[in-house]
């Protein structure tokens, strides 16, 4: 089945009957997933949004519950989950949601806020026909031509996309689009071949022994200690919680935090076990390339290249992967 | 520029070999032709990895703070913007001149996406204002670049429109603090946003809290901004922060008759000192 480009707006409009449709667009100069509205500035051809789709499931600022203190103390839970369709997410974006699922849904504790939003999310992924110079998804085990955890996959053709249904939620999308699709498949375009290729094999072999390696003494030096890499990263999931108070009434919130911030690991009394950019950068890279792999069997980097693109100092995790691979260990 | 790069490598190699400096802060290559990365040369043989081309966008001055407690002298490449940033950091008590060796490089502006970088467009000091040695010949300065053009345009809008403009811009802020960390004037030992449980700055990323941060930062550096444009360059959301900073620079210049920030390392700054002659219209 093929969705022709000229039917895209009609298709998105049809999908709004299923829920809020989020599409790659540009708002005030920022590329991100935006709620679809007729005539909106959408762009399904952009290689990558600047802001990842993690906000859809794990908002930068999430209101958790309202409360009143004092003799009439009370709590009121806040649930703002709604049916959402993430339309045009890239294979790396879909893989990043798989990483977030591992963190928030697997194991002993399930995160209720994430679970609520995740249950109501339909992923319509769009395979990539072109790659940015900063894309290195293949090196991180992501296929730019597929997205196994998407509910529906759009595979680009010369005039639109072939649709591949991958779940029951995907079927619901197909039903909503009935009448707007061609029965036959179009001529599929070959998937993108990112030119940036790095070898993870030697990293996997030795990174767990490299905590004290001298490589970290130099690697961090350009880092200015901002949170750009972590905030544009589709898989960075650290958060902090705290209340916003107005007299006796408050709202408990959780908001993205960044392991690159100096106060992230500051403890009571002022001790900081990660006192400089060296320890912070090492932690970020080891978390992505080692700790997460040990715990969940996959890297916490999907090779989207957003941090490479936006780092103020042009630090490059793909280069770090090469340097770790080349480093001499005993 | 390849001449400058070669001379720079030779000079840094000698300076390190002679023990005049313990480390040199310059630029190095990345895998992308149009990007460089701050590079720290520790040994004479590292000098050959230094790069100087039209893609050296990072202002290096703040990296000198890495050596603030070192007994050794650190070398650093300074163009006009770095030299003013170094002056700013010395005037603010964060660096000591005698512990720095400044290799001056006259600069004709850097490139961003193939054309003159926005941060270089209104530059009035392409030649370093302070250095220990200069590589290459001084270049002609831009004559009266219209540095306040965008401010004047914004000033002509109604206060409601200006308010809406900044609310829309700060709505985009993701609070990564790249602007603060890149800024040579943002050099507090501890930023108020990092202070523990003071409640000055909420962590919520919403228009209100983002604006509190954005405007507080702008006022705090209003009389010390050296107009290097690093904050705007590094902002991943493309917020036009220099429009805000230049508004304050313009006001401080006209109200206090201040000279541009960073032209010397001992100039007082208008909002940081008391003068009996200061305007007191509101008292």
XYZ file of C-alpha atoms in Angstrom:
613
model
C 0.000 0.000 0.000
C 1.253 3.456 -0.802
C 0.425 6.854 0.617
C 1.021 9.471 -2.067
C 2.590 12.772 -0.997
C -0.392 14.701 -2.302
C -2.602 12.797 0.160
C -0.374 13.466 3.174
C -2.348 16.403 4.571
C -5.618 14.483 4.164
C -4.024 11.485 5.874
C -2.803 13.562 8.826
C -6.203 15.187 9.134
C -7.821 11.717 9.117
C -5.444 10.587 11.872
C -6.429 13.463 14.163
C -9.611 11.452 14.748
C -7.470 8.884 16.583
C -5.661 11.402 18.766
C -3.133 14.185 18.768
C -0.897 13.802 15.704
C 2.728 14.896 16.177
C 4.766 15.591 13.039
C 8.247 16.929 12.332
C 7.869 20.651 11.845
C 9.527 23.990 12.375
C 8.198 26.361 15.040
C 9.934 29.732 15.504
C 13.017 28.277 13.846
C 13.196 25.124 15.984
C 12.851 21.704 14.348
C 10.783 19.456 16.559
C 7.666 17.280 16.681
C 4.651 19.560 16.695
C 0.903 18.910 16.921
C -0.436 18.729 13.408
C -2.830 21.419 12.270
C -3.960 22.025 8.702
C -1.514 24.326 6.921
C 1.200 23.801 9.561
C 4.855 24.074 8.595
C 5.530 20.321 8.491
C 8.572 18.752 6.910
C 8.757 14.981 6.549
C 11.922 15.293 4.466
C 14.112 16.744 7.209
C 16.664 14.173 8.250
C 16.335 14.805 11.955
C 14.477 17.139 14.267
C 16.748 19.203 16.548
C 14.695 18.251 19.586
C 14.081 14.516 19.901
C 10.622 13.015 20.414
C 11.344 11.929 24.018
C 9.343 14.951 25.225
C 6.222 13.161 23.950
C 6.618 10.432 26.585
C 8.873 12.108 29.114
C 8.187 15.851 29.118
C 10.971 18.238 30.098
C 8.645 19.438 32.842
C 6.019 16.950 34.071
C 3.432 17.929 36.678
C 3.033 14.847 38.901
C 0.555 15.794 41.634
C -0.927 18.759 43.449
C -0.926 18.945 47.206
C -1.978 21.077 50.137
C 0.070 21.211 53.325
C -1.151 21.866 56.864
C -4.154 20.468 58.770
C -6.128 19.868 55.554
C -3.236 18.113 53.791
C -4.395 16.523 50.543
C -3.004 15.046 47.348
C -4.429 15.073 43.871
C -2.782 13.058 41.135
C -2.304 14.661 37.745
C -2.733 12.550 34.647
C -2.406 14.306 31.331
C -1.877 11.283 29.069
C -3.861 11.330 25.843
C -3.910 9.320 22.633
C -0.968 10.477 20.537
C 0.360 9.463 17.136
C 4.040 10.134 16.591
C 4.158 10.478 12.814
C 7.422 10.504 10.887
C 9.748 9.481 13.716
C 13.053 8.212 12.326
C 14.382 4.691 12.945
C 16.866 6.158 15.457
C 13.965 7.908 17.203
C 12.023 4.633 17.364
C 15.082 2.886 18.779
C 15.441 5.662 21.374
C 11.883 4.922 22.544
C 12.911 1.280 22.913
C 15.733 2.471 25.202
C 13.347 4.609 27.235
C 10.923 1.638 27.489
C 13.722 -0.424 29.020
C 14.370 2.263 31.628
C 10.834 3.194 32.569
C 8.876 -0.030 31.954
C 11.166 -3.017 32.476
C 12.450 -4.240 35.799
C 10.783 -4.146 39.202
C 9.441 -0.624 39.013
C 7.205 0.708 36.280
C 7.002 4.456 35.919
C 3.281 5.237 35.978
C 3.547 8.572 34.157
C 5.640 7.129 31.338
C 3.541 3.940 31.137
C 0.353 5.972 30.854
C 1.688 8.002 27.920
C 3.412 5.021 26.293
C 0.219 2.947 26.307
C -1.542 5.716 24.436
C 1.206 6.284 21.875
C 1.153 5.003 18.303
C 4.481 5.178 16.487
C 4.376 5.728 12.737
C 8.061 5.665 11.814
C 9.498 6.914 8.536
C 12.519 5.097 7.144
C 15.362 7.308 5.940
C 16.219 7.748 2.273
C 18.977 10.221 3.084
C 21.391 10.736 5.972
C 22.970 13.830 7.507
C 26.786 14.019 7.751
C 26.385 13.534 11.518
C 24.219 10.371 11.229
C 25.907 7.126 12.349
C 22.907 4.962 13.220
C 24.168 1.854 11.405
C 27.257 1.806 13.596
C 24.986 1.701 16.633
C 22.958 -1.222 15.318
C 20.048 0.821 13.958
C 18.744 0.087 10.458
C 17.806 3.353 8.715
C 15.402 1.311 6.585
C 13.387 -0.167 9.442
C 11.943 0.386 12.899
C 10.981 -2.922 14.554
C 9.135 -1.323 17.478
C 7.059 1.054 15.343
C 3.377 0.300 14.897
C 3.539 1.286 11.261
C 6.540 1.862 9.022
C 6.574 4.351 6.184
C 9.143 3.326 3.581
C 9.873 6.194 1.189
C 9.043 5.888 -2.499
C 9.552 8.348 -5.327
C 6.080 9.806 -4.793
C 5.296 9.014 -1.160
C 5.612 6.090 1.226
C 4.825 2.381 1.226
C 3.054 1.387 4.426
C 4.082 -1.656 6.444
C 1.773 -2.526 9.324
C 3.646 -3.928 12.347
C 1.015 -4.090 15.144
C -2.671 -3.786 16.041
C -2.202 -0.066 16.638
C -0.795 0.068 13.122
C -3.968 -1.607 11.840
C -6.051 1.128 13.446
C -3.974 3.702 11.581
C -4.484 1.849 8.288
C -8.243 1.757 8.897
C -8.294 5.487 9.569
C -6.480 6.029 6.275
C -8.791 3.861 4.173
C -9.714 5.571 0.948
C -6.495 7.594 0.952
C -4.118 4.742 0.047
C -3.138 3.145 -3.256
C -3.557 -0.639 -3.254
C -0.241 -1.243 -4.984
C 3.184 -0.545 -3.529
C 5.228 2.236 -5.092
C 8.817 1.878 -6.248
C 10.719 1.864 -2.937
C 13.790 4.084 -2.564
C 16.920 2.439 -1.169
C 17.506 3.162 2.522
C 20.069 5.791 3.495
C 23.693 4.768 3.894
C 25.222 7.077 6.511
C 28.778 7.935 5.479
C 29.876 8.222 9.096
C 30.794 4.713 10.228
C 32.488 3.793 13.493
C 33.390 0.408 14.901
C 31.747 -0.461 18.217
C 33.285 -3.956 18.393
C 36.592 -2.999 20.093
C 34.696 -0.630 22.409
C 32.415 -3.418 23.600
C 35.465 -5.529 24.253
C 37.399 -3.221 26.525
C 35.359 -0.234 27.695
C 34.378 -1.868 30.999
C 38.065 -1.843 31.982
C 38.703 1.795 31.018
C 37.306 3.759 33.966
C 40.797 4.881 35.029
C 42.222 5.108 31.497
C 44.196 8.303 30.683
C 41.975 8.864 27.612
C 39.508 10.754 29.837
C 42.199 13.271 30.859
C 42.120 14.861 27.383
C 38.733 13.907 25.924
C 36.738 16.193 28.207
C 38.833 19.332 27.820
C 36.756 21.123 25.165
C 33.535 20.429 27.168
C 32.006 23.656 28.512
C 29.717 21.804 30.923
C 26.370 22.792 29.426
C 23.450 20.409 29.049
C 22.993 20.676 25.293
C 24.095 17.106 24.492
C 21.832 15.605 27.130
C 18.813 17.721 26.233
C 18.964 17.115 22.480
C 19.746 13.421 23.130
C 16.737 11.175 22.427
C 17.758 8.668 25.134
C 19.142 10.740 28.037
C 16.537 10.287 30.728
C 17.889 11.775 33.974
C 15.447 13.832 35.960
C 15.067 15.646 39.233
C 11.933 16.297 41.254
C 10.815 19.245 43.284
C 7.725 21.232 44.205
C 6.494 24.589 43.014
C 4.847 26.191 46.047
C 2.243 28.927 46.314
C 1.549 29.343 50.044
C 0.194 26.048 51.383
C -0.512 24.725 47.885
C 2.058 23.076 45.745
C 2.610 21.049 42.615
C 5.240 18.342 42.545
C 7.126 18.319 39.292
C 9.822 16.375 37.669
C 12.104 17.932 35.118
C 14.996 16.868 32.944
C 18.331 17.065 34.649
C 21.743 16.682 33.050
C 24.711 14.677 34.286
C 26.864 17.336 32.621
C 25.749 19.967 35.160
C 28.139 20.596 38.038
C 25.445 20.316 40.716
C 24.027 17.044 39.372
C 26.011 14.851 41.773
C 26.473 17.417 44.547
C 25.692 15.813 47.881
C 24.550 17.105 51.241
C 27.512 18.895 52.779
C 28.855 19.918 49.391
C 30.884 16.848 48.390
C 30.817 16.152 44.680
C 32.034 12.752 43.493
C 32.196 14.051 39.918
C 34.004 17.321 40.546
C 35.034 18.216 37.003
C 34.066 17.838 33.370
C 36.389 14.826 33.199
C 34.287 12.716 35.557
C 31.032 14.003 34.074
C 31.921 13.325 30.446
C 33.347 9.927 31.376
C 30.106 9.078 33.131
C 27.989 10.166 30.178
C 29.981 8.159 27.666
C 30.311 5.099 29.922
C 26.586 5.184 30.648
C 25.804 5.223 26.917
C 28.410 2.712 25.799
C 29.017 0.454 28.791
C 26.692 0.576 31.826
C 23.482 0.482 29.761
C 24.846 -2.344 27.634
C 25.646 -4.370 30.759
C 22.162 -3.811 32.084
C 19.956 -4.015 29.007
C 22.118 -5.520 26.264
C 22.005 -2.476 23.982
C 23.769 0.872 23.785
C 22.104 4.032 25.024
C 23.312 5.824 21.899
C 21.263 5.382 18.727
C 23.629 7.298 16.436
C 21.205 10.125 15.638
C 24.052 12.669 15.723
C 22.067 15.411 17.478
C 24.746 15.966 20.131
C 27.437 16.013 17.440
C 25.460 18.623 15.524
C 24.712 20.895 18.477
C 27.698 20.673 20.856
C 28.976 24.257 21.312
C 32.564 22.939 21.349
C 32.073 20.325 18.573
C 32.697 17.360 20.833
C 31.786 14.220 18.918
C 30.740 10.956 20.573
C 31.448 9.052 17.355
C 35.050 10.276 17.545
C 35.163 9.202 21.189
C 34.042 5.720 20.104
C 36.958 5.610 17.664
C 39.415 6.874 20.263
C 38.235 4.338 22.828
C 38.602 1.643 20.174
C 42.147 2.749 19.374
C 43.227 3.218 22.998
C 45.880 0.916 24.382
C 44.801 -1.076 27.408
C 46.853 -3.528 29.450
C 45.340 31.583 6.699
C 47.635 28.603 6.111
C 50.570 30.988 6.767
C 49.072 31.923 10.104
C 48.515 28.249 10.910
C 52.122 27.357 10.087
C 53.553 30.254 12.088
C 51.230 29.450 14.983
C 52.419 25.826 15.030
C 56.070 26.894 14.924
C 55.677 29.444 17.675
C 53.715 27.112 19.950
C 56.266 24.352 19.383
C 59.054 26.728 20.483
C 57.144 28.176 23.419
C 56.432 24.686 24.751
C 59.977 23.459 24.059
C 61.484 26.492 25.811
C 59.223 25.930 28.786
C 57.730 29.421 28.502
C 54.260 27.913 28.670
C 52.947 24.638 30.081
C 50.066 24.278 27.673
C 48.666 26.119 24.656
C 44.973 26.604 23.987
C 44.142 26.759 20.278
C 41.906 24.953 17.803
C 42.224 21.477 16.373
C 40.569 19.502 13.577
C 37.378 17.455 13.661
C 36.148 14.855 11.190
C 34.056 17.608 9.585
C 35.848 20.063 7.308
C 33.725 22.990 8.446
C 34.228 22.519 12.179
C 37.097 22.838 14.608
C 37.363 21.850 18.266
C 39.244 23.609 21.069
C 42.641 21.920 21.260
C 45.086 21.801 24.155
C 48.733 21.364 23.124
C 50.691 20.015 26.094
C 53.914 18.983 24.375
C 55.948 20.510 21.516
C 54.879 17.642 19.228
C 51.192 18.509 19.797
C 51.718 21.873 18.075
C 51.483 20.223 14.657
C 47.844 19.333 15.358
C 46.805 22.950 15.815
C 44.519 24.353 13.147
C 43.768 27.895 12.132
C 41.147 28.495 9.457
C 37.839 30.283 8.894
C 35.996 27.684 10.994
C 37.574 28.594 14.332
C 34.264 29.759 15.778
C 34.811 28.946 19.463
C 35.966 31.786 21.686
C 38.798 30.153 23.626
C 39.199 32.661 26.457
C 37.102 30.825 29.025
C 39.299 27.738 28.781
C 42.026 29.851 30.389
C 40.031 29.417 33.619
C 41.163 25.768 33.584
C 44.588 27.147 34.527
C 43.485 29.740 37.091
C 44.997 27.821 40.005
C 48.046 26.589 38.089
C 51.495 27.891 38.973
C 52.540 27.628 35.324
C 51.944 30.028 32.455
C 49.290 29.005 29.950
C 49.457 30.110 26.328
C 46.349 30.977 24.373
C 45.479 32.191 20.882
C 43.727 35.563 21.028
C 41.878 37.376 18.280
C 40.007 40.577 19.068
C 37.183 38.708 20.789
C 39.445 36.444 22.854
C 41.674 39.356 23.876
C 38.690 41.338 25.157
C 37.382 38.258 26.937
C 40.760 37.780 28.626
C 40.689 41.440 29.729
C 37.177 40.904 31.050
C 38.233 37.837 33.047
C 41.257 39.681 34.484
C 39.181 42.759 35.358
C 36.653 40.480 37.074
C 39.421 38.968 39.190
C 39.332 35.519 37.604
C 42.678 35.499 35.755
C 46.149 36.895 36.316
C 47.842 38.549 33.348
C 51.340 37.360 34.294
C 50.201 33.732 34.151
C 49.027 34.048 30.550
C 50.999 34.178 27.331
C 48.839 35.672 24.599
C 49.569 34.842 20.972
C 47.653 37.446 18.997
C 45.997 36.654 15.669
C 44.362 39.420 13.604
C 41.061 38.045 12.308
C 38.946 38.890 9.290
C 35.882 37.036 10.517
C 34.843 33.410 10.606
C 32.423 31.474 8.432
C 29.193 29.798 9.431
C 27.290 27.804 6.787
C 29.405 29.365 4.063
C 28.977 33.050 4.915
C 30.292 35.478 7.535
C 29.343 34.217 10.969
C 26.626 36.259 12.661
C 28.908 36.709 15.679
C 31.556 38.347 13.477
C 29.253 40.600 11.446
C 29.321 43.569 13.849
C 32.870 43.094 15.147
C 34.752 46.335 15.931
C 37.966 44.737 17.126
C 39.315 42.228 14.645
C 42.824 42.843 15.939
C 43.628 41.671 19.448
C 43.629 44.574 21.941
C 46.288 42.865 24.069
C 48.925 40.252 23.230
C 52.484 39.192 23.965
C 53.305 38.536 20.357
C 51.366 38.949 17.127
C 51.223 36.476 14.261
C 50.732 38.133 10.887
C 49.955 41.766 10.112
C 47.102 43.753 11.681
C 43.966 43.792 9.516
C 41.699 46.723 8.704
C 38.874 47.175 11.184
C 35.279 47.311 9.948
C 34.202 50.932 9.837
C 31.257 51.552 12.120
C 29.512 48.204 11.719
C 25.832 48.795 12.561
C 26.042 46.936 15.873
C 22.847 48.503 17.262
C 20.783 48.166 14.077
C 18.760 45.221 15.370
C 18.313 46.926 18.743
C 16.940 50.080 17.119
C 14.544 47.961 15.091
C 13.267 46.229 18.219
C 13.104 49.490 20.192
C 10.743 50.900 17.591
C 8.175 48.180 18.372
C 5.493 48.690 21.028
C 6.182 47.354 24.510
C 3.459 44.718 23.975
C 5.137 43.532 20.786
C 8.557 43.462 22.446
C 7.113 41.508 25.347
C 5.501 39.026 22.955
C 8.741 38.740 21.000
C 10.823 37.776 24.024
C 8.138 35.520 25.456
C 8.073 33.622 22.158
C 11.852 33.413 22.070
C 12.259 32.296 25.682
C 9.491 29.731 25.216
C 12.058 27.910 23.055
C 14.774 27.834 25.748
C 15.643 24.311 26.942
C 17.735 25.583 29.859
C 20.913 23.865 28.774
C 22.904 26.884 30.022
C 25.203 26.778 26.995
C 24.874 30.606 26.736
C 26.082 31.051 30.306
C 28.894 28.533 30.041
C 30.209 29.969 26.777
C 30.011 33.599 27.963
C 33.286 35.211 29.135
C 31.324 37.701 31.241
C 29.374 34.875 32.942
C 32.297 33.971 35.132
C 30.859 33.699 38.651
C 32.478 30.949 40.706
C 28.950 29.685 41.314
C 25.957 30.729 39.229
C 22.813 31.653 41.155
C 21.008 28.928 39.196
C 23.309 26.314 40.720
C 22.925 27.444 44.314
C 21.432 24.820 46.561
C 17.868 25.333 47.729
C 17.840 29.087 47.400
C 14.731 29.015 45.248
C 15.942 31.858 43.040
C 15.543 29.870 39.877
C 12.896 27.216 39.276
C 13.995 24.273 37.200
C 10.757 24.111 35.249
C 11.359 24.706 31.563
C 8.494 27.083 30.937
C 8.304 30.586 29.532
C 8.236 32.207 32.982
C 11.258 30.438 34.462
C 13.164 30.583 31.172
C 12.589 34.340 31.047
C 13.717 34.734 34.666
C 16.981 33.077 33.709
C 17.380 34.865 30.380
C 16.706 38.351 31.725
C 18.683 37.842 34.942
C 21.698 36.749 32.913
C 21.302 39.668 30.512
C 21.193 42.221 33.360
C 24.080 40.594 35.159
C 26.352 40.944 32.151
C 24.748 44.106 30.734
C 27.735 46.337 31.517
C 30.380 43.647 30.980
C 29.269 41.954 27.740
C 32.129 42.078 25.235
C 29.760 41.417 22.321
C 31.608 38.293 21.205
C 28.285 36.676 20.321
C 29.221 33.285 21.745
C 25.931 32.964 23.674
C 23.902 33.355 20.516
C 26.208 31.093 18.511
C 25.994 28.212 20.972
C 22.254 28.461 21.653
C 20.855 25.206 20.240
C 17.436 26.821 19.938
C 18.574 29.869 17.994
C 17.409 32.496 20.489
C 18.706 35.929 19.328
C 20.412 36.688 22.648
C 22.657 39.405 21.238
C 19.605 41.584 20.576
C 19.052 41.589 24.314
C 22.709 42.019 25.263
C 23.291 44.843 22.785
C 20.216 46.670 24.080
C 21.834 46.695 27.515
C 25.257 47.578 26.108
C 23.671 50.471 24.219
C 21.824 51.727 27.307
C 24.898 51.446 29.527
C 27.000 53.306 26.959
C 24.486 56.116 26.616
C 23.593 56.413 30.328
C 27.049 56.063 31.828
C 29.301 56.999 28.937
C 31.143 53.701 29.389
C 33.654 52.480 26.864
C 33.216 49.042 25.338
C 33.848 46.194 27.740
C 37.151 44.346 27.614
C 39.316 47.025 26.014
C 41.527 47.035 29.097
C 41.939 44.764 32.103
C 41.503 47.411 34.781
C 38.424 49.355 33.644
C 35.630 49.563 36.213
C 32.195 48.577 35.026
C 29.246 50.907 35.255
C 26.877 48.712 37.269
C 29.578 47.332 39.540
C 30.835 50.544 41.078
C 29.336 53.587 42.786
C 29.936 57.067 41.455
C 28.484 60.202 43.041
C 27.919 61.584 39.541
C 25.711 58.637 38.509
C 22.224 59.448 37.295
C 19.632 59.237 40.037
C 16.502 60.127 38.113
C 14.420 57.618 39.975
C 15.424 58.591 43.524
